[in-house]
Short mmCIF file of C-alpha atoms in Angstrom, two decimals:
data_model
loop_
_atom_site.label_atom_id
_atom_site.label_comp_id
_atom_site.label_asym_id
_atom_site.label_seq_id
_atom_site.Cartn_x
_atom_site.Cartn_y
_atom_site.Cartn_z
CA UNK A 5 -41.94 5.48 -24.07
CA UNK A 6 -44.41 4.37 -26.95
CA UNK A 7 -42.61 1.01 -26.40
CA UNK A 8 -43.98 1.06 -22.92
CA UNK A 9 -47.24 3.16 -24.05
CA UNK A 10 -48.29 0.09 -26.61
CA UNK A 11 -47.61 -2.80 -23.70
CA UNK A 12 -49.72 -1.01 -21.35
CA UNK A 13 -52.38 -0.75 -23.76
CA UNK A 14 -52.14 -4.49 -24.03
CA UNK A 15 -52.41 -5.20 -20.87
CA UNK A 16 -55.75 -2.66 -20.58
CA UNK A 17 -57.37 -4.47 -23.22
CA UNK A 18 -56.54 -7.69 -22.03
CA UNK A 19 -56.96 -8.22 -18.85
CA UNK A 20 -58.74 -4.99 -17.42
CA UNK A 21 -62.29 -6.65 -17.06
CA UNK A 22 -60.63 -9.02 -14.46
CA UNK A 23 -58.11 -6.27 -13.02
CA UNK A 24 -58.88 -2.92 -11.15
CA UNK A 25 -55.84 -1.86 -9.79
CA UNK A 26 -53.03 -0.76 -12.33
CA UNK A 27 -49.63 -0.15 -11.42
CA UNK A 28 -46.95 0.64 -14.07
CA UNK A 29 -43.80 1.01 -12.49
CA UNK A 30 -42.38 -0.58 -9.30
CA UNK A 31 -39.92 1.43 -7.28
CA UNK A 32 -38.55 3.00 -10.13
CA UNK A 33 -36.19 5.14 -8.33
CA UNK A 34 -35.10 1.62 -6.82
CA UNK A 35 -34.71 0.53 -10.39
CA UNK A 36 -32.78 4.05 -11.45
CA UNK A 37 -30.93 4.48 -8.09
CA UNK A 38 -29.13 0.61 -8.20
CA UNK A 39 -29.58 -0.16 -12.32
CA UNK A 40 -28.20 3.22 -13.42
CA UNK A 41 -26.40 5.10 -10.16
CA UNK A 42 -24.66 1.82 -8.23
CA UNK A 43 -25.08 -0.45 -11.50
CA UNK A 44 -25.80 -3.13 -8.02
CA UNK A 45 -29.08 -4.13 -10.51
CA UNK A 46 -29.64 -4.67 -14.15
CA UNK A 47 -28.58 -3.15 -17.00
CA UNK A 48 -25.52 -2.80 -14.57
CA UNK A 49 -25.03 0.57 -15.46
CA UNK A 50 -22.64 2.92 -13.74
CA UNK A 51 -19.26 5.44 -12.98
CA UNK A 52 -16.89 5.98 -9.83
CA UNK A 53 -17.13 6.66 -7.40
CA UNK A 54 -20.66 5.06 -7.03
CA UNK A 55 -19.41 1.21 -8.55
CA UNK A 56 -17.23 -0.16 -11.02
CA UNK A 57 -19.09 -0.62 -14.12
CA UNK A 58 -17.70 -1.04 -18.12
CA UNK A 59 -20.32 1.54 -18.89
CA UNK A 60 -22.22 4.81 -17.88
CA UNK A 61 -22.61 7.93 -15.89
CA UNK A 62 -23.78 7.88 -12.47
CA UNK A 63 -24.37 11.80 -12.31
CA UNK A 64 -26.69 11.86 -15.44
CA UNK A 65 -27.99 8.40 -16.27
CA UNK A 66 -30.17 8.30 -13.10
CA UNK A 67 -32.09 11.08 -14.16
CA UNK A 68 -32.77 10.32 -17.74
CA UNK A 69 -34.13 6.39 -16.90
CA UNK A 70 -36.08 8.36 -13.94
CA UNK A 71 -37.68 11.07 -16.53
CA UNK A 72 -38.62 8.65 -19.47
CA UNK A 73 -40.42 6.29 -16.71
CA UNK A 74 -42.15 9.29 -15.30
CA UNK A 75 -43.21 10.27 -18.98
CA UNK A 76 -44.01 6.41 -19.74
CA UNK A 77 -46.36 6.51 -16.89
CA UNK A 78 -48.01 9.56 -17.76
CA UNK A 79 -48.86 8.15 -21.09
CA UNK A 80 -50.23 4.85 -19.94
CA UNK A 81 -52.14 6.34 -17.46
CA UNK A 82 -53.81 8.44 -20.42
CA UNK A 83 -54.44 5.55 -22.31
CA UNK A 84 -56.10 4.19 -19.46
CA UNK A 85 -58.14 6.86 -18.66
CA UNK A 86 -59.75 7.65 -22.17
CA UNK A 87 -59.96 4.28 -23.95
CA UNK A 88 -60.82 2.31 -20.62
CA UNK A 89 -61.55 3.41 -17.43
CA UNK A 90 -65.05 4.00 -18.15
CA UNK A 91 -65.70 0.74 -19.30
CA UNK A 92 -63.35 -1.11 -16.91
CA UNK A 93 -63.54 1.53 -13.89
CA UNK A 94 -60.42 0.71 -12.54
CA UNK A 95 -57.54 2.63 -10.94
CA UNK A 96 -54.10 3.30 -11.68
CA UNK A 97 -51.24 4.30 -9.78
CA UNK A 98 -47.38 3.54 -8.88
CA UNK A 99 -45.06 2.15 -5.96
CA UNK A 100 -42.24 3.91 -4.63
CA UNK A 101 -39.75 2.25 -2.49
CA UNK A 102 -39.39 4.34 0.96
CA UNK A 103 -37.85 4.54 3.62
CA UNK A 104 -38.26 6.99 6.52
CA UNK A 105 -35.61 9.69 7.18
CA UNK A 106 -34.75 11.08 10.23
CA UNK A 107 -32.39 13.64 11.26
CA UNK A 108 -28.91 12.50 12.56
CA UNK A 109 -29.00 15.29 14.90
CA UNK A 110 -30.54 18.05 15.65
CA UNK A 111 -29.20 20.46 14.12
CA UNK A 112 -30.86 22.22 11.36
CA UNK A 113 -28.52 21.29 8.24
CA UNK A 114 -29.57 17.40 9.15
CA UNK A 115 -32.75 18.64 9.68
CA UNK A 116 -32.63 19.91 6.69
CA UNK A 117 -30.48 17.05 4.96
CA UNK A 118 -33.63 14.69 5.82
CA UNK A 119 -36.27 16.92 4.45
CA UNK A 120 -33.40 16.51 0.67
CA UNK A 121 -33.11 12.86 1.58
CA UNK A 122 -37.25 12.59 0.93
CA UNK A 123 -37.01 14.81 -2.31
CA UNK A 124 -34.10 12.78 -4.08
CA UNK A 125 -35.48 9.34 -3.29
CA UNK A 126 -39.42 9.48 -2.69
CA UNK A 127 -41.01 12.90 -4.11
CA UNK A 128 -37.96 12.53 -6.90
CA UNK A 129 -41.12 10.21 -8.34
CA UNK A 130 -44.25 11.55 -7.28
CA UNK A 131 -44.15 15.15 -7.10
CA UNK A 132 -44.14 15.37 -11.28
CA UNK A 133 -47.13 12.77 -10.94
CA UNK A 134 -49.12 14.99 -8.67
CA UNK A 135 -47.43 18.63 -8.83
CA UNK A 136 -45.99 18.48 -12.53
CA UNK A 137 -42.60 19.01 -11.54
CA UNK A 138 -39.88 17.80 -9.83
CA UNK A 139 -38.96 18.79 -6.35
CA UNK A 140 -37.52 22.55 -5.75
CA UNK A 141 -34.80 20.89 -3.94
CA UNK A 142 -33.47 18.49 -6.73
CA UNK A 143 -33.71 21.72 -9.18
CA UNK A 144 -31.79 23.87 -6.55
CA UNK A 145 -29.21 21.21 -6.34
CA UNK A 146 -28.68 19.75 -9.75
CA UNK A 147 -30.06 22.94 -12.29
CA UNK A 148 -29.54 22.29 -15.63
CA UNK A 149 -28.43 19.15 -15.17
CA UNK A 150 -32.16 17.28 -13.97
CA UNK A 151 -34.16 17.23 -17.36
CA UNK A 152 -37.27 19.78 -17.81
CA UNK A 153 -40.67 18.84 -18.63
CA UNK A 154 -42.66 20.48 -21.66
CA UNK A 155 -45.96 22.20 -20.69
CA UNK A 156 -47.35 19.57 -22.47
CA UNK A 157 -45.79 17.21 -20.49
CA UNK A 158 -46.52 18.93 -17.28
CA UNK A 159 -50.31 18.75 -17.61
CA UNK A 160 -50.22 15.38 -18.67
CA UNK A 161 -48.56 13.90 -15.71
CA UNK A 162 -50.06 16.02 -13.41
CA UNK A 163 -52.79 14.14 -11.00
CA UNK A 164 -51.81 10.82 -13.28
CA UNK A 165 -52.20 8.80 -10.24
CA UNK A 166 -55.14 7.63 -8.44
CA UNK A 167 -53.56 6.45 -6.01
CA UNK A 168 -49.43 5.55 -4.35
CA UNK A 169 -48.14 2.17 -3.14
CA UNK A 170 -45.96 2.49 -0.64
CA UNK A 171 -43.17 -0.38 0.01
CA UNK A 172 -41.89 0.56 3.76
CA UNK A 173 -39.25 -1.51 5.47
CA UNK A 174 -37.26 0.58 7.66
CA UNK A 175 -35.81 4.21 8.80
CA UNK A 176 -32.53 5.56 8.52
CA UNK A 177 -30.52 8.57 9.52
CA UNK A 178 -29.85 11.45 6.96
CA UNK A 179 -26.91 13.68 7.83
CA UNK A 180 -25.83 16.89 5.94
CA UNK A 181 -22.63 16.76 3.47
CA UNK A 182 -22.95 20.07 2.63
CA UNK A 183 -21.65 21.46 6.12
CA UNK A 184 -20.73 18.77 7.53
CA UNK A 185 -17.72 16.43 6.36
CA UNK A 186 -19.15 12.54 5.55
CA UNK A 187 -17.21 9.59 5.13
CA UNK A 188 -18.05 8.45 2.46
CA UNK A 189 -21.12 9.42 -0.12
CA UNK A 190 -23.19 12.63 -0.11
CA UNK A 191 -22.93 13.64 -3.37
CA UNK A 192 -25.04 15.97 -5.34
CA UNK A 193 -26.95 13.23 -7.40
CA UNK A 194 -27.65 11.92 -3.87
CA UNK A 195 -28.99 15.67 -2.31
CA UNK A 196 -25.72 15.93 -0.44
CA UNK A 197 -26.64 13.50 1.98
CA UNK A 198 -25.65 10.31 3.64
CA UNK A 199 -27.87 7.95 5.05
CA UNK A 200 -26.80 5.48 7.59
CA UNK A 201 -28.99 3.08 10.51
CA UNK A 202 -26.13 3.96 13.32
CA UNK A 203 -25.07 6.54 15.04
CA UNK A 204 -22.60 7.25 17.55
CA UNK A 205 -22.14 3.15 17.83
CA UNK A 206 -25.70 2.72 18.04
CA UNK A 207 -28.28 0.91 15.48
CA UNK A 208 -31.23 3.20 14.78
CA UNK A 209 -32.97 -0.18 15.70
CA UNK A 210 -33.05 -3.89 15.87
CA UNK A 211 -31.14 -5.31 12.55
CA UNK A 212 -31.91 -7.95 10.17
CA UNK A 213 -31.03 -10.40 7.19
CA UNK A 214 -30.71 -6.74 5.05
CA UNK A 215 -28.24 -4.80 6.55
CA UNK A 216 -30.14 -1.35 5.31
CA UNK A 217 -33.17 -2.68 6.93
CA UNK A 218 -33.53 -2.29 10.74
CA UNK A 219 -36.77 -2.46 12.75
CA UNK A 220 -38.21 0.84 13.19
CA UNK A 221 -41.98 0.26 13.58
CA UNK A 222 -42.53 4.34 14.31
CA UNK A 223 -41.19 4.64 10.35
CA UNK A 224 -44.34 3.38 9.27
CA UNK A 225 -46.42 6.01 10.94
CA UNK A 226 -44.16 9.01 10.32
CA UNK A 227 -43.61 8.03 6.13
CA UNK A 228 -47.06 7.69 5.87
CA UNK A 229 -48.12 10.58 7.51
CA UNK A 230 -45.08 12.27 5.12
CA UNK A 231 -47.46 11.27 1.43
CA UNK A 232 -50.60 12.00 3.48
CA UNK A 233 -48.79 15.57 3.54
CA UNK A 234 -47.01 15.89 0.68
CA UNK A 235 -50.05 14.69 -1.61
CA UNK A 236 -53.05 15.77 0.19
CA UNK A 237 -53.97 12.10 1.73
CA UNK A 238 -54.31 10.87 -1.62
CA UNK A 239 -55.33 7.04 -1.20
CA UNK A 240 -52.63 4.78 -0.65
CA UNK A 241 -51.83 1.18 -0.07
CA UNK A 242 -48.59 -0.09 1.47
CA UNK A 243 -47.65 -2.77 -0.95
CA UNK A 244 -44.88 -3.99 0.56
CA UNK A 245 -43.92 -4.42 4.63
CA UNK A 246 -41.82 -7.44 6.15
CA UNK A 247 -38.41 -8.54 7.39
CA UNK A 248 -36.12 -10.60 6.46
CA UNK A 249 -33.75 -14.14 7.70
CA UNK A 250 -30.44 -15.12 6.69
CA UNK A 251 -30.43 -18.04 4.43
CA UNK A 252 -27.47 -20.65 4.68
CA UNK A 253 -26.54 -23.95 3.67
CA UNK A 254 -26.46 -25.08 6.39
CA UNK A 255 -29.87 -23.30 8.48
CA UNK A 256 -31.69 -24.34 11.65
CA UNK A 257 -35.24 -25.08 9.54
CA UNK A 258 -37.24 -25.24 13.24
CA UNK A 259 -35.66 -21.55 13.65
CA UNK A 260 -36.53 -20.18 10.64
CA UNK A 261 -40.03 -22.11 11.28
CA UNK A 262 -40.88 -20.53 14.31
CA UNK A 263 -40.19 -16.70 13.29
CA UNK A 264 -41.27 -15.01 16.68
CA UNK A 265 -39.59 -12.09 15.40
CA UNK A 266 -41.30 -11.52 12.09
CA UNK A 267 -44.48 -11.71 14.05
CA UNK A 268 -43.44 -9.16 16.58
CA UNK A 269 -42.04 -7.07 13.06
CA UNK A 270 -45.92 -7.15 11.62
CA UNK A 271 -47.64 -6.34 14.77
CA UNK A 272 -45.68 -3.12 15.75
CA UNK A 273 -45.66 -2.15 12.03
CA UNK A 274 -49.35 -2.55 11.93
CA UNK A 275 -49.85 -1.11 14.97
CA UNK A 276 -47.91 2.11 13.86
CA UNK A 277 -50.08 1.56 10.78
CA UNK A 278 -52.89 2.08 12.67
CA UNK A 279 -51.91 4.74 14.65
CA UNK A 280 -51.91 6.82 10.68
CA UNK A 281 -55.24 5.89 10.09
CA UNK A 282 -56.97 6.75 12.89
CA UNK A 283 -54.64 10.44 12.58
CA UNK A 284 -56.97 10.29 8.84
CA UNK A 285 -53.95 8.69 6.63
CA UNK A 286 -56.20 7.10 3.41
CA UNK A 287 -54.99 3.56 3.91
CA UNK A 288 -56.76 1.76 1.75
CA UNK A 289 -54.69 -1.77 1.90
CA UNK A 290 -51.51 -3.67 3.43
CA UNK A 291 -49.73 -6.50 1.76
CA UNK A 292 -46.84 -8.47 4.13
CA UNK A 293 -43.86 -9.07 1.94
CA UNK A 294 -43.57 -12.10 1.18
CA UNK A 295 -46.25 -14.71 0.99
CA UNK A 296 -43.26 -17.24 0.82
CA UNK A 297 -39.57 -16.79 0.55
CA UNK A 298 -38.63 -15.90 -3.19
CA UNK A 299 -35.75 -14.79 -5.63
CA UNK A 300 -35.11 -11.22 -4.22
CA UNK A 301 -33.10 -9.19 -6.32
CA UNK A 302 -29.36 -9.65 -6.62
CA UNK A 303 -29.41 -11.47 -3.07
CA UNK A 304 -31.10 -14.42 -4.62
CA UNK A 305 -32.41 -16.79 -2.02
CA UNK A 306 -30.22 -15.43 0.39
CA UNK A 307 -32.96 -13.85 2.14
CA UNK A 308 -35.78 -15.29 3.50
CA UNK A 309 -39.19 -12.88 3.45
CA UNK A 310 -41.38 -15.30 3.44
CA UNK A 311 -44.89 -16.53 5.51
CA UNK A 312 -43.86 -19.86 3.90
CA UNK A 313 -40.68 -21.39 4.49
CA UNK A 314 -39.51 -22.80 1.05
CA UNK A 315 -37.23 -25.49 0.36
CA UNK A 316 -35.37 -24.46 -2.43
CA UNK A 317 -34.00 -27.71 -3.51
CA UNK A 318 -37.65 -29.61 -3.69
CA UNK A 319 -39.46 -26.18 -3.52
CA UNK A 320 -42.04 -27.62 -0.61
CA UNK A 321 -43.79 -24.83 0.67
CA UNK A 322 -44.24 -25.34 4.62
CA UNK A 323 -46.27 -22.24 6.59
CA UNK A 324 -44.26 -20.75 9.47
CA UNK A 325 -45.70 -19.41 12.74
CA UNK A 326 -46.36 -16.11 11.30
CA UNK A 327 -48.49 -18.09 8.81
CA UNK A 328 -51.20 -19.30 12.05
CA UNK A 329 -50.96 -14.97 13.63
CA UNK A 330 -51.21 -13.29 10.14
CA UNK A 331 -54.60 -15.49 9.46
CA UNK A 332 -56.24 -14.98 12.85
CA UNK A 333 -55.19 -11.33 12.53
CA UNK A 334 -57.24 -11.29 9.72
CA UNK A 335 -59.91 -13.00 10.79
CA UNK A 336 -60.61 -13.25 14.57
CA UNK A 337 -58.91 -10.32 15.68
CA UNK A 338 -60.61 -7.13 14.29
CA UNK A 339 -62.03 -4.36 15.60
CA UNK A 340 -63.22 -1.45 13.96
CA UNK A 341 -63.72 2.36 14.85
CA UNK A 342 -66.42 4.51 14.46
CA UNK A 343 -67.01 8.20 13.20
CA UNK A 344 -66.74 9.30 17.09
CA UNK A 345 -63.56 7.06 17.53
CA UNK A 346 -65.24 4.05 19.91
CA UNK A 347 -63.90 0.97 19.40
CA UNK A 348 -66.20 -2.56 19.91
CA UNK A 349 -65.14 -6.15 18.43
CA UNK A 350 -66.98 -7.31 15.58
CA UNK A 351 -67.25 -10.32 13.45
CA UNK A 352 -65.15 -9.20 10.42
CA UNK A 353 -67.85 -10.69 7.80
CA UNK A 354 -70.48 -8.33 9.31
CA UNK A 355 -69.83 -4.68 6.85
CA UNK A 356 -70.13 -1.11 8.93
CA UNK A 357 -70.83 1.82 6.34
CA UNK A 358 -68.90 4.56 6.44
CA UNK A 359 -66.22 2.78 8.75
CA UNK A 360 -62.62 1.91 8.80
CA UNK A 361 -61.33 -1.79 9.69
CA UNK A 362 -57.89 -1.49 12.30
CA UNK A 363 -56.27 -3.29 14.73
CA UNK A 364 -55.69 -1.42 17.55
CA UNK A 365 -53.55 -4.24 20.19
#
C-alpha cells in the first residue's frame, strides 16, 4: 500500500496541472477475480477447482489482493485530496468492470442469486469506497473469512471517490446454487452463483468475438440505473463500451473493414445510454472501446475492438466504417434536451446552460 501510496503521489505532483481526472485502479475485481481466483491473468495465481496453478488459494487470495487495493485507493485518494486537489482541482475515482445480471428465472432464489451476483463482482469494490464496508451479502456468505476494515480505515475510504467508471459490455444470467443444483461453479467465493449468456438453448443475445460478451443493449440502461441506485447517482462515466471480431490468419480485411455490426452495437448501446440519462443517471462521459484494435489481455490480438483496423505485421492503422458514424455522431448528429424534456437539433459548438447533450435516434 505505501508502495502504491508513494507512486500515486508521483504521479499528482507530476502531471496533475495537465490531468483532472484520476483513476487508480482499473477493474480491480477483474484483476483479483482472473490474477488471483482463475490465475487466467498475471501473477497466475490460483487452486482447484477454479484453474490449475503451481501456487495459491482461490477461496482467500481474492479477497486479500481485493482489500489492499481498496486500502491503496483510499490512501491515494487522501493524498490527493490534501496535498493537491486544491491547487490542481481535479477528480479522482475508479473503474469497475460490469456486467448486468439478470435473473435466470423467475423465481425468487435467482432473483435473489442476481441481486449476490452484483455484490460479489461490482459493489464487492465500491460499496467500502462509498458505504465503508463491504456488502452485507459477501459478509453473510463468507464471515470471517472476507477481511474487516479498522474504523480508521472505514472513514478513510468512505466517499473516496468522486466519481465511478463504468466498463459495460454485456448481460448475463445469474442462477441460484444454493437451491438449485449448477453444473458447474457457484461457489461461495463466487456468492453461490453461476452466470451463463444461455438458457434453455437460447443466447441471452446476439454473440461475439468474446464468448462472455453477447449484445444486450438494454444492459446498459439497467447497470447504470443499478450505481445510480446503489450510490445515490454519484457522477459516472462509462469508460469502456464496444464489441469485438475474431482475428485470424487468414481474415477477410474488407469484412472486418466494413463493421456494420459494431455500428449497430454503439447505436443501441447509446441509445439505451440515453434512455438513463434522460431517467436522471449522472452520465458525465462515454468512451467506445477501442480507438484501434490492441493487445487485449491474455487473448492478444485475437480480438479485434478497434475503430481502426490494424495491421499487425506493418502496424498501418486504416479507419473502418464505424470510424465515418462514430465522427458524425459526434458532430452532426446531436440533439439536446431541455429542463421540460423538448428536444430541437442544434449545432453541437453552440453551449446550452444547464443542459444535457444525448442522442435520442
Amino acid at each position: 500500500m505505501q508502495d502504491f501510496a508513494h507512486f500515486a503521489d508521483v504521479c499528482f505532483r507530476s502531471f496533475g496541472d495537465r490531468v483532472k481526472y484520476w483513476v487508480t485502479i482499473n477493474e480491480p475485481n477483474h484483476l483479483a477475480d482472473f490474477g488471483y481466483l482463475r490465475g487466467t491473468y498475471a501473477p497466475g495465481r490460483c487452486s482447484a477447482p477454479f484453474g490449475n496453478c503451481s501456487q495459491g488459494n482461490s477461496e482467500v487470495e481474492p479477497l486479500i489482493v481485493m482489500h489492499n487495493m481498496i486500502l491503496s485507493h483510499a490512501k491515494a485518494t487522501e493524498i490527493y485530496r490534501n496535498n493537491y486537489k486544491a491547487k490542481q482541482g481535479g477528480s479522482i475515482g475508479v473503474i469497475i468492470h460490469a456486467f448486468m445480471y439478470e435473473p435466470f428465472s423467475d423465481n425468487e432464489v435467482d432473483v435473489e442469486a442476481a441481486a449476490r451476483a452484483f455484490a460479489f463482482n461490482v459493489a464487492w469494490v465500491l460499496d467500502p469506497l462509498v458505504h465503508g464496508d463491504y456488502p452485507r451479502e459477501m459478509r453473510y456468505y463468507l464471515g470471517p473469512q472476507l477481511p474487516n476494515f479498522s474504523a480508521g480505515e472505514a472513514n478513510q475510504m468512505k466517499r473516496s471517490i468522486d466519481f465511478i467508471g463504468v466498463n459495460h459490455y454485456s448481460t448475463l444470467y445469474a442462477k441460484d446454487c444454493i437451491y438449485s443444483n449448477c453444473e458447474s461453479g457457484g461457489y461461495a467465493i463466487e456468492g453461490f452463483v453461476f452466470t451463463t449468456g444461455e438458457r434453455n438453448g437460447v443466447l441471452i443475445g446476439e454473440p461475439t468475438a468474446n464468448p462472455r460478451f453477447y449484445v444486450v443493449p438494454t444492459g446498459m440502461e439497467k447497470i447504470i440505473e443499478y450505481f445510480k441506485r446503489r450510490y445515490n447517482n454519484m457522477p459516472m462515466f462509462v469508460t469502456e463500451n464496444g464489441m469485438s471480431q475474431i482475428s485470424t490468419p487468414n481474415e477477410n480485411v474488407n469484412e472486418l473493414l466494413n463493421d456494420y455490426k459494431r455500428i449497430e452495437f454503439h447505436k443501441s448501446y447509446l441509445s439505451s445510454l440515453a434512455r438513463a440519462i434522460k431517467d436522471g443517471a449522472d452520465v458525465r462521459g462515454y468512451f467506445a472501446w477501442s480507438f484501434m484494435d490492441n493487445f487485449e489481455w491474455q487473448c492478444g490480438y485475437s480480438f479485434r475492438f478497434g475503430l481502426h483496423y490494424v495491421d499487425y505485421t506493418t502496424l498501418k492503422r486504416t479507419p473502418k466504417l464505424s470510424v465515418s458514424w462514430y465522427r458524425n455522431f459526434l458532430t452532426e448528429n446531436i440533439t439536446y434536451m431541455n429542463q421540460e424534456g423538448i428536444t430541437r437539433n442544434h449545432h453541437p459548438n453552440k453551449k446550452y446552460k444547464n443542459r444535457k447533450y444525448i442522442d435520442v435516434e
